[in-house]
PDB file of C-alpha atoms and ligand atoms in Angstrom:
ATOM      1  CA  MET A   1       0.002  -0.012   0.002  1.00  0.00           C
ATOM      2  CA  VAL A   2       1.188   3.546  -0.726  1.00  0.00           C
ATOM      3  CA  ILE A   3       1.254   5.508   2.505  1.00  0.00           C
ATOM      4  CA  ILE A   4       1.808   9.296   2.860  1.00  0.00           C
ATOM      5  CA  GLU A   5       3.627  10.188   6.098  1.00  0.00           C
ATOM      6  CA  VAL A   6       3.450  13.738   7.369  1.00  0.00           C
ATOM      7  CA  ASN A   7       5.750  15.088  10.083  1.00  0.00           C
ATOM      8  CA  ASN A   8       5.806  18.768  11.050  1.00  0.00           C
ATOM      9  CA  ASN A   9       6.405  20.818  14.213  1.00  0.00           C
ATOM     10  CA  SER A  10       2.865  20.177  15.412  1.00  0.00           C
ATOM     11  CA  ALA A  11       2.052  16.584  14.662  1.00  0.00           C
ATOM     12  CA  SER A  12       2.522  13.456  12.613  1.00  0.00           C
ATOM     13  CA  ALA A  13       0.015  11.638  10.409  1.00  0.00           C
ATOM     14  CA  LYS A  14      -0.165   8.667   8.072  1.00  0.00           C
ATOM     15  CA  ILE A  15      -2.601   8.442   5.160  1.00  0.00           C
ATOM     16  CA  ALA A  16      -3.084   5.447   2.842  1.00  0.00           C
ATOM     17  CA  LEU A  17      -3.853   6.275  -0.799  1.00  0.00           C
ATOM     18  CA  GLN A  18      -6.390   3.463  -0.644  1.00  0.00           C
ATOM     19  CA  GLY A  19      -9.539   5.061   0.639  1.00  0.00           C
ATOM     20  CA  ALA A  20      -7.718   8.371   1.405  1.00  0.00           C
ATOM     21  CA  HIS A  21      -7.596   6.600   4.734  1.00  0.00           C
ATOM     22  CA  ILE A  22      -5.975   8.539   7.584  1.00  0.00           C
ATOM     23  CA  PHE A  23      -4.894   5.857  10.057  1.00  0.00           C
ATOM     24  CA  HIS A  24      -2.514   7.770  12.321  1.00  0.00           C
ATOM     25  CA  TYR A  25      -2.596  11.287  13.767  1.00  0.00           C
ATOM     26  CA  ALA A  26      -0.765  12.394  16.913  1.00  0.00           C
ATOM     27  CA  ARG A  27       0.315  15.789  18.168  1.00  0.00           C
ATOM     28  CA  LYS A  28       4.001  16.050  19.077  1.00  0.00           C
ATOM     29  CA  GLY A  29       4.638  14.387  22.405  1.00  0.00           C
ATOM     30  CA  GLU A  30       1.027  13.178  22.767  1.00  0.00           C
ATOM     31  CA  LYS A  31      -0.791   9.839  22.385  1.00  0.00           C
ATOM     32  CA  PRO A  32      -2.507   9.297  19.014  1.00  0.00           C
ATOM     33  CA  LEU A  33      -5.950  10.835  18.573  1.00  0.00           C
ATOM     34  CA  LEU A  34      -7.016   7.996  16.239  1.00  0.00           C
ATOM     35  CA  TRP A  35      -7.436   4.326  17.220  1.00  0.00           C
ATOM     36  CA  LEU A  36      -6.010   1.645  14.897  1.00  0.00           C
ATOM     37  CA  SER A  37      -6.599  -2.083  15.320  1.00  0.00           C
ATOM     38  CA  ASP A  38      -3.282  -3.816  15.892  1.00  0.00           C
ATOM     39  CA  ILE A  39      -4.508  -6.614  13.638  1.00  0.00           C
ATOM     40  CA  SER A  40      -5.782  -4.342  10.886  1.00  0.00           C
ATOM     41  CA  ASP A  41      -5.358  -5.494   7.274  1.00  0.00           C
ATOM     42  CA  PHE A  42      -3.093  -3.388   5.068  1.00  0.00           C
ATOM     43  CA  GLN A  43      -4.084  -5.213   1.889  1.00  0.00           C
ATOM     44  CA  ASP A  44      -5.401  -3.818  -1.378  1.00  0.00           C
ATOM     45  CA  GLY A  45      -9.156  -4.028  -1.423  1.00  0.00           C
ATOM     46  CA  LYS A  46      -9.578  -4.467   2.339  1.00  0.00           C
ATOM     47  CA  ALA A  47     -10.545  -1.474   4.507  1.00  0.00           C
ATOM     48  CA  ILE A  48      -8.040  -0.556   7.227  1.00  0.00           C
ATOM     49  CA  ARG A  49      -9.669  -1.191  10.625  1.00  0.00           C
ATOM     50  CA  GLY A  50      -9.474   2.101  12.488  1.00  0.00           C
ATOM     51  CA  GLY A  51      -8.419   5.670  11.764  1.00  0.00           C
ATOM     52  CA  VAL A  52     -10.918   7.509   9.533  1.00  0.00           C
ATOM     53  CA  PRO A  53     -12.641   5.270   6.955  1.00  0.00           C
ATOM     54  CA  VAL A  54     -14.296   7.397   4.243  1.00  0.00           C
ATOM     55  CA  CYS A  55     -17.857   6.104   3.873  1.00  0.00           C
ATOM     56  CA  TRP A  56     -19.105   7.347   0.475  1.00  0.00           C
ATOM     57  CA  PRO A  57     -21.356   7.579  -1.605  1.00  0.00           C
ATOM     58  CA  SER A  58     -23.568   5.745   0.865  1.00  0.00           C
ATOM     59  CA  PHE A  59     -23.488   5.225   4.627  1.00  0.00           C
ATOM     60  CA  GLY A  60     -24.302   1.761   6.014  1.00  0.00           C
ATOM     61  CA  MET A  61     -26.485  -0.232   3.639  1.00  0.00           C
ATOM     62  CA  ASN A  62     -28.427   2.856   2.435  1.00  0.00           C
ATOM     63  CA  ASN A  63     -27.881   1.736  -1.156  1.00  0.00           C
ATOM     64  CA  PRO A  64     -28.305  -2.011  -1.693  1.00  0.00           C
ATOM     65  CA  ASN A  65     -26.283  -1.812  -4.962  1.00  0.00           C
ATOM     66  CA  LEU A  66     -23.203  -0.730  -3.030  1.00  0.00           C
ATOM     67  CA  PRO A  67     -20.985  -2.457  -0.463  1.00  0.00           C
ATOM     68  CA  GLN A  68     -21.484  -1.552   3.207  1.00  0.00           C
ATOM     69  CA  HIS A  69     -20.413   2.092   3.596  1.00  0.00           C
ATOM     70  CA  GLY A  70     -19.951   2.535  -0.176  1.00  0.00           C
ATOM     71  CA  PHE A  71     -16.907   1.943  -2.400  1.00  0.00           C
ATOM     72  CA  ALA A  72     -14.648   4.958  -1.643  1.00  0.00           C
ATOM     73  CA  ARG A  73     -12.921   3.430   1.415  1.00  0.00           C
ATOM     74  CA  THR A  74     -11.261   0.695  -0.689  1.00  0.00           C
ATOM     75  CA  ALA A  75     -10.813   2.752  -3.858  1.00  0.00           C
ATOM     76  CA  LEU A  76      -7.326   3.965  -4.891  1.00  0.00           C
ATOM     77  CA  PHE A  77      -7.244   7.762  -4.580  1.00  0.00           C
ATOM     78  CA  GLU A  78      -4.717   9.953  -6.437  1.00  0.00           C
ATOM     79  CA  HIS A  79      -2.236  12.096  -4.529  1.00  0.00           C
ATOM     80  CA  GLN A  80      -2.901  15.593  -5.948  1.00  0.00           C
ATOM     81  CA  SER A  81      -0.644  17.712  -3.722  1.00  0.00           C
ATOM     82  CA  THR A  82       1.151  18.099  -0.448  1.00  0.00           C
ATOM     83  CA  LYS A  83       1.789  21.698   0.713  1.00  0.00           C
ATOM     84  CA  GLU A  84       3.787  22.894   3.685  1.00  0.00           C
ATOM     85  CA  ILE A  85       1.622  25.823   4.685  1.00  0.00           C
ATOM     86  CA  ASP A  86       4.057  26.685   7.466  1.00  0.00           C
ATOM     87  CA  ALA A  87       6.341  24.833   9.875  1.00  0.00           C
ATOM     88  CA  ASN A  88       3.296  23.723  11.892  1.00  0.00           C
ATOM     89  CA  THR A  89       0.815  22.983   9.082  1.00  0.00           C
ATOM     90  CA  THR A  90       0.757  20.541   6.157  1.00  0.00           C
ATOM     91  CA  GLU A  91      -2.039  20.190   3.645  1.00  0.00           C
ATOM     92  CA  VAL A  92      -2.515  16.961   1.651  1.00  0.00           C
ATOM     93  CA  ILE A  93      -5.104  16.645  -1.123  1.00  0.00           C
ATOM     94  CA  LEU A  94      -6.259  13.236  -2.443  1.00  0.00           C
ATOM     95  CA  THR A  95      -8.866  12.767  -5.160  1.00  0.00           C
ATOM     96  CA  LEU A  96     -11.072  10.057  -6.661  1.00  0.00           C
ATOM     97  CA  SER A  97     -12.883  10.490  -9.988  1.00  0.00           C
ATOM     98  CA  TYR A  98     -15.600   8.378 -11.536  1.00  0.00           C
ATOM     99  CA  SER A  99     -14.573   5.445 -13.792  1.00  0.00           C
ATOM    100  CA  GLN A 100     -16.212   2.677 -15.773  1.00  0.00           C
ATOM    101  CA  GLU A 101     -15.948   0.625 -12.548  1.00  0.00           C
ATOM    102  CA  THR A 102     -17.659   3.186 -10.379  1.00  0.00           C
ATOM    103  CA  LEU A 103     -20.258   3.942 -13.007  1.00  0.00           C
ATOM    104  CA  THR A 104     -21.388   0.307 -12.975  1.00  0.00           C
ATOM    105  CA  LEU A 105     -21.759   0.542  -9.178  1.00  0.00           C
ATOM    106  CA  TRP A 106     -23.172   4.088  -9.025  1.00  0.00           C
ATOM    107  CA  PRO A 107     -24.287   5.672 -12.320  1.00  0.00           C
ATOM    108  CA  TYR A 108     -23.041   9.229 -11.731  1.00  0.00           C
ATOM    109  CA  LYS A 109     -20.013  11.303 -12.765  1.00  0.00           C
ATOM    110  CA  PHE A 110     -18.330  12.719  -9.702  1.00  0.00           C
ATOM    111  CA  GLU A 111     -15.108  14.090  -8.356  1.00  0.00           C
ATOM    112  CA  LEU A 112     -14.334  13.334  -4.704  1.00  0.00           C
ATOM    113  CA  GLU A 113     -11.613  15.190  -2.829  1.00  0.00           C
ATOM    114  CA  LEU A 114     -10.269  14.700   0.670  1.00  0.00           C
ATOM    115  CA  LYS A 115      -8.325  17.713   1.898  1.00  0.00           C
ATOM    116  CA  VAL A 116      -6.380  16.866   5.084  1.00  0.00           C
ATOM    117  CA  THR A 117      -4.751  19.601   7.141  1.00  0.00           C
ATOM    118  CA  VAL A 118      -2.258  18.313   9.705  1.00  0.00           C
ATOM    119  CA  SER A 119      -1.454  20.822  12.467  1.00  0.00           C
ATOM    120  CA  ASP A 120      -2.181  20.954  16.192  1.00  0.00           C
ATOM    121  CA  LYS A 121      -5.633  19.937  14.920  1.00  0.00           C
ATOM    122  CA  LEU A 122      -6.599  17.323  12.318  1.00  0.00           C
ATOM    123  CA  THR A 123      -8.949  18.861   9.750  1.00  0.00           C
ATOM    124  CA  MET A 124     -10.660  16.699   7.105  1.00  0.00           C
ATOM    125  CA  GLU A 125     -12.777  18.129   4.279  1.00  0.00           C
ATOM    126  CA  LEU A 126     -14.576  15.594   2.113  1.00  0.00           C
ATOM    127  CA  ILE A 127     -15.707  17.473  -0.978  1.00  0.00           C
ATOM    128  CA  THR A 128     -18.188  15.869  -3.389  1.00  0.00           C
ATOM    129  CA  LYS A 129     -18.500  17.521  -6.809  1.00  0.00           C
ATOM    130  CA  ASN A 130     -21.302  16.617  -9.206  1.00  0.00           C
ATOM    131  CA  ILE A 131     -19.798  16.768 -12.706  1.00  0.00           C
ATOM    132  CA  ASP A 132     -22.763  14.932 -14.247  1.00  0.00           C
ATOM    133  CA  ASP A 133     -25.823  16.420 -15.907  1.00  0.00           C
ATOM    134  CA  LYS A 134     -28.306  14.942 -13.347  1.00  0.00           C
ATOM    135  CA  VAL A 135     -28.751  15.401  -9.620  1.00  0.00           C
ATOM    136  CA  PHE A 136     -27.481  12.683  -7.292  1.00  0.00           C
ATOM    137  CA  LYS A 137     -28.040  11.824  -3.613  1.00  0.00           C
ATOM    138  CA  ILE A 138     -25.308  10.837  -1.189  1.00  0.00           C
ATOM    139  CA  THR A 139     -25.094   9.695   2.380  1.00  0.00           C
ATOM    140  CA  GLN A 140     -21.597   9.686   3.839  1.00  0.00           C
ATOM    141  CA  ALA A 141     -19.438   9.689   6.964  1.00  0.00           C
ATOM    142  CA  LEU A 142     -15.917  10.294   8.168  1.00  0.00           C
ATOM    143  CA  HIS A 143     -16.105   7.134  10.298  1.00  0.00           C
ATOM    144  CA  THR A 144     -13.541   8.147  12.902  1.00  0.00           C
ATOM    145  CA  TYR A 145     -12.253   5.659  15.515  1.00  0.00           C
ATOM    146  CA  PHE A 146     -11.116   7.369  18.750  1.00  0.00           C
ATOM    147  CA  PRO A 147      -8.931   5.657  21.385  1.00  0.00           C
ATOM    148  CA  VAL A 148     -10.207   5.581  24.995  1.00  0.00           C
ATOM    149  CA  SER A 149      -8.346   4.455  28.106  1.00  0.00           C
ATOM    150  CA  HIS A 150     -11.236   2.092  28.852  1.00  0.00           C
ATOM    151  CA  ILE A 151     -14.754   2.074  27.442  1.00  0.00           C
ATOM    152  CA  SER A 152     -16.247   2.277  30.979  1.00  0.00           C
ATOM    153  CA  ASP A 153     -14.390   5.602  31.483  1.00  0.00           C
ATOM    154  CA  ALA A 154     -15.583   7.185  28.232  1.00  0.00           C
ATOM    155  CA  LYS A 155     -18.526   9.530  27.905  1.00  0.00           C
ATOM    156  CA  ILE A 156     -19.717  11.818  25.125  1.00  0.00           C
ATOM    157  CA  LYS A 157     -20.964  15.297  25.857  1.00  0.00           C
ATOM    158  CA  GLY A 158     -22.845  17.619  23.457  1.00  0.00           C
ATOM    159  CA  LEU A 159     -25.592  15.253  22.367  1.00  0.00           C
ATOM    160  CA  ASN A 160     -27.943  15.865  25.310  1.00  0.00           C
ATOM    161  CA  ASN A 161     -31.586  16.256  24.200  1.00  0.00           C
ATOM    162  CA  LYS A 162     -30.654  15.315  20.605  1.00  0.00           C
ATOM    163  CA  PRO A 163     -33.010  12.916  18.786  1.00  0.00           C
ATOM    164  CA  TYR A 164     -31.402   9.690  17.543  1.00  0.00           C
ATOM    165  CA  LEU A 165     -32.180   6.613  15.555  1.00  0.00           C
ATOM    166  CA  ASP A 166     -31.168   3.489  17.472  1.00  0.00           C
ATOM    167  CA  ALA A 167     -29.785   1.330  14.608  1.00  0.00           C
ATOM    168  CA  LEU A 168     -30.109  -1.760  16.837  1.00  0.00           C
ATOM    169  CA  THR A 169     -33.854  -1.434  17.428  1.00  0.00           C
ATOM    170  CA  SER A 170     -34.900   1.098  14.722  1.00  0.00           C
ATOM    171  CA  GLU A 171     -36.425   3.139  17.499  1.00  0.00           C
ATOM    172  CA  GLN A 172     -36.448   6.954  17.326  1.00  0.00           C
ATOM    173  CA  LEU A 173     -35.373   8.184  20.805  1.00  0.00           C
ATOM    174  CA  THR A 174     -33.994  11.313  22.525  1.00  0.00           C
ATOM    175  CA  GLN A 175     -30.651  11.437  24.317  1.00  0.00           C
ATOM    176  CA  SER A 176     -30.770  12.150  28.005  1.00  0.00           C
ATOM    177  CA  GLY A 177     -27.472  13.416  29.444  1.00  0.00           C
ATOM    178  CA  ASP A 178     -24.056  12.160  28.388  1.00  0.00           C
ATOM    179  CA  VAL A 179     -23.666   9.119  26.159  1.00  0.00           C
ATOM    180  CA  ILE A 180     -22.071   6.292  28.180  1.00  0.00           C
ATOM    181  CA  PHE A 181     -21.205   2.715  27.159  1.00  0.00           C
ATOM    182  CA  GLU A 182     -22.553  -0.313  28.997  1.00  0.00           C
ATOM    183  CA  GLU A 183     -23.706  -2.334  25.949  1.00  0.00           C
ATOM    184  CA  GLU A 184     -23.519  -2.225  22.156  1.00  0.00           C
ATOM    185  CA  VAL A 185     -24.242   1.343  20.963  1.00  0.00           C
ATOM    186  CA  ASP A 186     -25.072   2.084  17.331  1.00  0.00           C
ATOM    187  CA  ARG A 187     -26.921   5.395  17.054  1.00  0.00           C
ATOM    188  CA  VAL A 188     -27.444   8.098  14.456  1.00  0.00           C
ATOM    189  CA  TYR A 189     -27.845  11.415  16.301  1.00  0.00           C
ATOM    190  CA  GLN A 190     -29.682  14.099  14.398  1.00  0.00           C
ATOM    191  CA  GLU A 191     -29.944  17.907  14.488  1.00  0.00           C
ATOM    192  CA  VAL A 192     -26.386  18.059  15.796  1.00  0.00           C
ATOM    193  CA  ASN A 193     -25.124  21.608  15.316  1.00  0.00           C
ATOM    194  CA  SER A 194     -22.433  22.036  17.950  1.00  0.00           C
ATOM    195  CA  GLU A 195     -19.172  20.604  19.164  1.00  0.00           C
ATOM    196  CA  VAL A 196     -19.146  17.037  20.480  1.00  0.00           C
ATOM    197  CA  LEU A 197     -16.696  16.108  23.253  1.00  0.00           C
ATOM    198  CA  LEU A 198     -15.273  12.672  23.949  1.00  0.00           C
ATOM    199  CA  VAL A 199     -14.322  12.836  27.621  1.00  0.00           C
ATOM    200  CA  ASP A 200     -11.827  10.191  28.632  1.00  0.00           C
ATOM    201  CA  ARG A 201     -10.048   9.571  31.941  1.00  0.00           C
ATOM    202  CA  ASP A 202      -7.062  11.819  31.167  1.00  0.00           C
ATOM    203  CA  ARG A 203      -8.047  13.914  28.113  1.00  0.00           C
ATOM    204  CA  THR A 204     -10.957  15.395  26.212  1.00  0.00           C
ATOM    205  CA  ILE A 205     -11.153  15.113  22.423  1.00  0.00           C
ATOM    206  CA  HIS A 206     -13.086  17.821  20.557  1.00  0.00           C
ATOM    207  CA  ILE A 207     -15.029  17.036  17.367  1.00  0.00           C
ATOM    208  CA  GLN A 208     -16.336  20.019  15.343  1.00  0.00           C
ATOM    209  CA  ASN A 209     -18.391  19.365  12.213  1.00  0.00           C
ATOM    210  CA  GLU A 210     -19.560  21.518   9.314  1.00  0.00           C
ATOM    211  CA  GLY A 211     -21.836  20.516   6.435  1.00  0.00           C
ATOM    212  CA  SER A 212     -23.278  17.839   8.673  1.00  0.00           C
ATOM    213  CA  SER A 213     -26.151  17.574  11.141  1.00  0.00           C
ATOM    214  CA  SER A 214     -25.845  13.890  11.956  1.00  0.00           C
ATOM    215  CA  VAL A 215     -23.315  12.142  14.173  1.00  0.00           C
ATOM    216  CA  VAL A 216     -23.057   8.367  14.428  1.00  0.00           C
ATOM    217  CA  VAL A 217     -21.890   6.890  17.726  1.00  0.00           C
ATOM    218  CA  TRP A 218     -20.792   3.242  17.694  1.00  0.00           C
ATOM    219  CA  ASN A 219     -19.203   0.725  19.993  1.00  0.00           C
ATOM    220  CA  PRO A 220     -19.653  -2.949  19.066  1.00  0.00           C
ATOM    221  CA  TRP A 221     -19.376  -4.190  22.666  1.00  0.00           C
ATOM    222  CA  ILE A 222     -18.687  -7.888  23.267  1.00  0.00           C
ATOM    223  CA  GLU A 223     -20.696 -10.001  20.867  1.00  0.00           C
ATOM    224  CA  LYS A 224     -20.469  -7.764  17.762  1.00  0.00           C
ATOM    225  CA  GLY A 225     -16.842  -7.049  18.645  1.00  0.00           C
ATOM    226  CA  LYS A 226     -16.070 -10.737  18.230  1.00  0.00           C
ATOM    227  CA  ARG A 227     -17.697 -10.712  14.779  1.00  0.00           C
ATOM    228  CA  MET A 228     -15.886  -7.645  13.438  1.00  0.00           C
ATOM    229  CA  SER A 229     -13.064  -8.263  10.966  1.00  0.00           C
ATOM    230  CA  ALA A 230      -9.474  -7.305  11.879  1.00  0.00           C
ATOM    231  CA  MET A 231     -10.483  -6.511  15.443  1.00  0.00           C
ATOM    232  CA  ARG A 232      -9.382  -8.376  18.585  1.00  0.00           C
ATOM    233  CA  ASP A 233     -12.258  -9.739  20.733  1.00  0.00           C
ATOM    234  CA  ASP A 234     -11.433  -7.346  23.578  1.00  0.00           C
ATOM    235  CA  ALA A 235     -10.790  -4.292  21.363  1.00  0.00           C
ATOM    236  CA  TYR A 236     -14.282  -2.897  22.137  1.00  0.00           C
ATOM    237  CA  ASN A 237     -12.731  -1.693  25.414  1.00  0.00           C
ATOM    238  CA  ASP A 238     -10.259   0.553  23.598  1.00  0.00           C
ATOM    239  CA  PHE A 239     -12.229   2.728  21.178  1.00  0.00           C
ATOM    240  CA  VAL A 240     -15.375   4.689  20.376  1.00  0.00           C
ATOM    241  CA  CYS A 241     -16.482   5.678  16.895  1.00  0.00           C
ATOM    242  CA  ILE A 242     -17.874   9.240  16.664  1.00  0.00           C
ATOM    243  CA  GLU A 243     -18.633   9.725  12.983  1.00  0.00           C
ATOM    244  CA  SER A 244     -19.089  13.093  11.250  1.00  0.00           C
ATOM    245  CA  ALA A 245     -21.867  12.196   8.856  1.00  0.00           C
ATOM    246  CA  ASN A 246     -24.644  13.012   6.403  1.00  0.00           C
ATOM    247  CA  ALA A 247     -26.541   9.852   7.294  1.00  0.00           C
ATOM    248  CA  PHE A 248     -30.218   8.795   6.881  1.00  0.00           C
ATOM    249  CA  GLU A 249     -32.415  11.898   6.953  1.00  0.00           C
ATOM    250  CA  ASP A 250     -29.309  14.094   6.708  1.00  0.00           C
ATOM    251  CA  PHE A 251     -28.679  12.849   3.101  1.00  0.00           C
ATOM    252  CA  ARG A 252     -27.534  15.462   0.635  1.00  0.00           C
ATOM    253  CA  LEU A 253     -28.809  16.087  -2.926  1.00  0.00           C
ATOM    254  CA  ILE A 254     -26.098  17.520  -5.140  1.00  0.00           C
ATOM    255  CA  GLU A 255     -27.174  19.283  -8.314  1.00  0.00           C
ATOM    256  CA  PRO A 256     -25.100  19.192 -11.526  1.00  0.00           C
ATOM    257  CA  GLY A 257     -22.105  21.542 -11.185  1.00  0.00           C
ATOM    258  CA  GLU A 258     -22.657  21.836  -7.392  1.00  0.00           C
ATOM    259  CA  SER A 259     -20.525  20.440  -4.565  1.00  0.00           C
ATOM    260  CA  HIS A 260     -20.918  19.658  -0.887  1.00  0.00           C
ATOM    261  CA  THR A 261     -18.238  19.643   1.826  1.00  0.00           C
ATOM    262  CA  LEU A 262     -18.416  17.471   4.902  1.00  0.00           C
ATOM    263  CA  LYS A 263     -15.802  18.920   7.306  1.00  0.00           C
ATOM    264  CA  ALA A 264     -14.540  17.555  10.563  1.00  0.00           C
ATOM    265  CA  THR A 265     -11.950  19.103  12.863  1.00  0.00           C
ATOM    266  CA  ILE A 266     -10.595  17.051  15.762  1.00  0.00           C
ATOM    267  CA  TYR A 267      -8.164  17.993  18.500  1.00  0.00           C
TER     268      TYR A 267
HETATM  269  O1  TA6 V   1     -21.052   3.170  11.914  1.00  0.00           O
HETATM  270  C1  TA6 V   1     -21.455   2.045  12.604  1.00  0.00           C
HETATM  271  C2  TA6 V   1     -21.452   0.852  11.675  1.00  0.00           C
HETATM  272  O2  TA6 V   1     -22.388   0.964  10.658  1.00  0.00           O
HETATM  273  C3  TA6 V   1     -21.680  -0.402  12.534  1.00  0.00           C
HETATM  274  O3  TA6 V   1     -22.995  -0.878  12.402  1.00  0.00           O
HETATM  275  C4  TA6 V   1     -20.623  -1.362  12.033  1.00  0.00           C
HETATM  276  O4  TA6 V   1     -21.053  -2.086  10.932  1.00  0.00           O
HETATM  277  C5  TA6 V   1     -19.481  -0.380  11.743  1.00  0.00           C
HETATM  278  O5  TA6 V   1     -20.154   0.674  11.064  1.00  0.00           O
HETATM  279  C6  TA6 V   1     -18.300  -0.976  11.011  1.00  0.00           C
HETATM  280  O6  TA6 V   1     -18.677  -1.422   9.766  1.00  0.00           O
HETATM  281  P1  TA6 V   1     -17.537  -2.057   8.838  1.00  0.00           P
HETATM  282  O7  TA6 V   1     -18.187  -2.128   7.496  1.00  0.00           O
HETATM  283  O8  TA6 V   1     -16.356  -1.142   8.875  1.00  0.00           O
HETATM  284  O9  TA6 V   1     -17.182  -3.373   9.467  1.00  0.00           O
END
């Protein structure tokens, strides 16, 4: 696999060309802000387990003609540019354009760009451009895996009173208080318009989203954790997914010539 490694005065990062998949980001002298399975595959055609999978042009099984979470996360992106903005900031741009292969899966002409800015924050902008002559609909997510010291210590602030779809029961519910983890959690929070905090024992991770009003929170817990590929049975103790999304009702229609940016900033 072709990997882009970034090192500057602020931080280090690693991005695979496959899937434009960021799988490492750490600020200088700090623990990584992304979780990566220690038994992840690094094989062409298999999604890396951890980091920030790019789920596009569909989230989950929204589109039965596409693989789970779409085809972008195992597609080979092109490295467009790497720019040293300053000694503390590096910008990497990766792109994916439509092809005969993608047209058979998803009959639309598109350009997809991931702009990654590595500094004392990690900024990701997933830009979808419609270069076709007909409108198309996408659901998507930056499916970010965050490390936690132990799942029982983790809680998420900023989703209080938000409605959510419980993907396990298909119930529509409302969050009361912080999100804590005592069982499998797989929820699509809606109407999210402010910062989300992942509060761990010894640090708080900030997630700020733009171009998105849905946030997916997932932890597989014990049984599903055992079924997940490239994940140790006890790995559910070590991470929480907080996904910056346009999922379910937060889908986006993109008109010919238009574009949409899903932006996530974490620190
Ligand atoms: O975002 C949560 C989720 O949809 C879970 O239901 C689980 O399937 C997870 O994504 C991982 O999916 P993956 O296709 O990466 O194994």
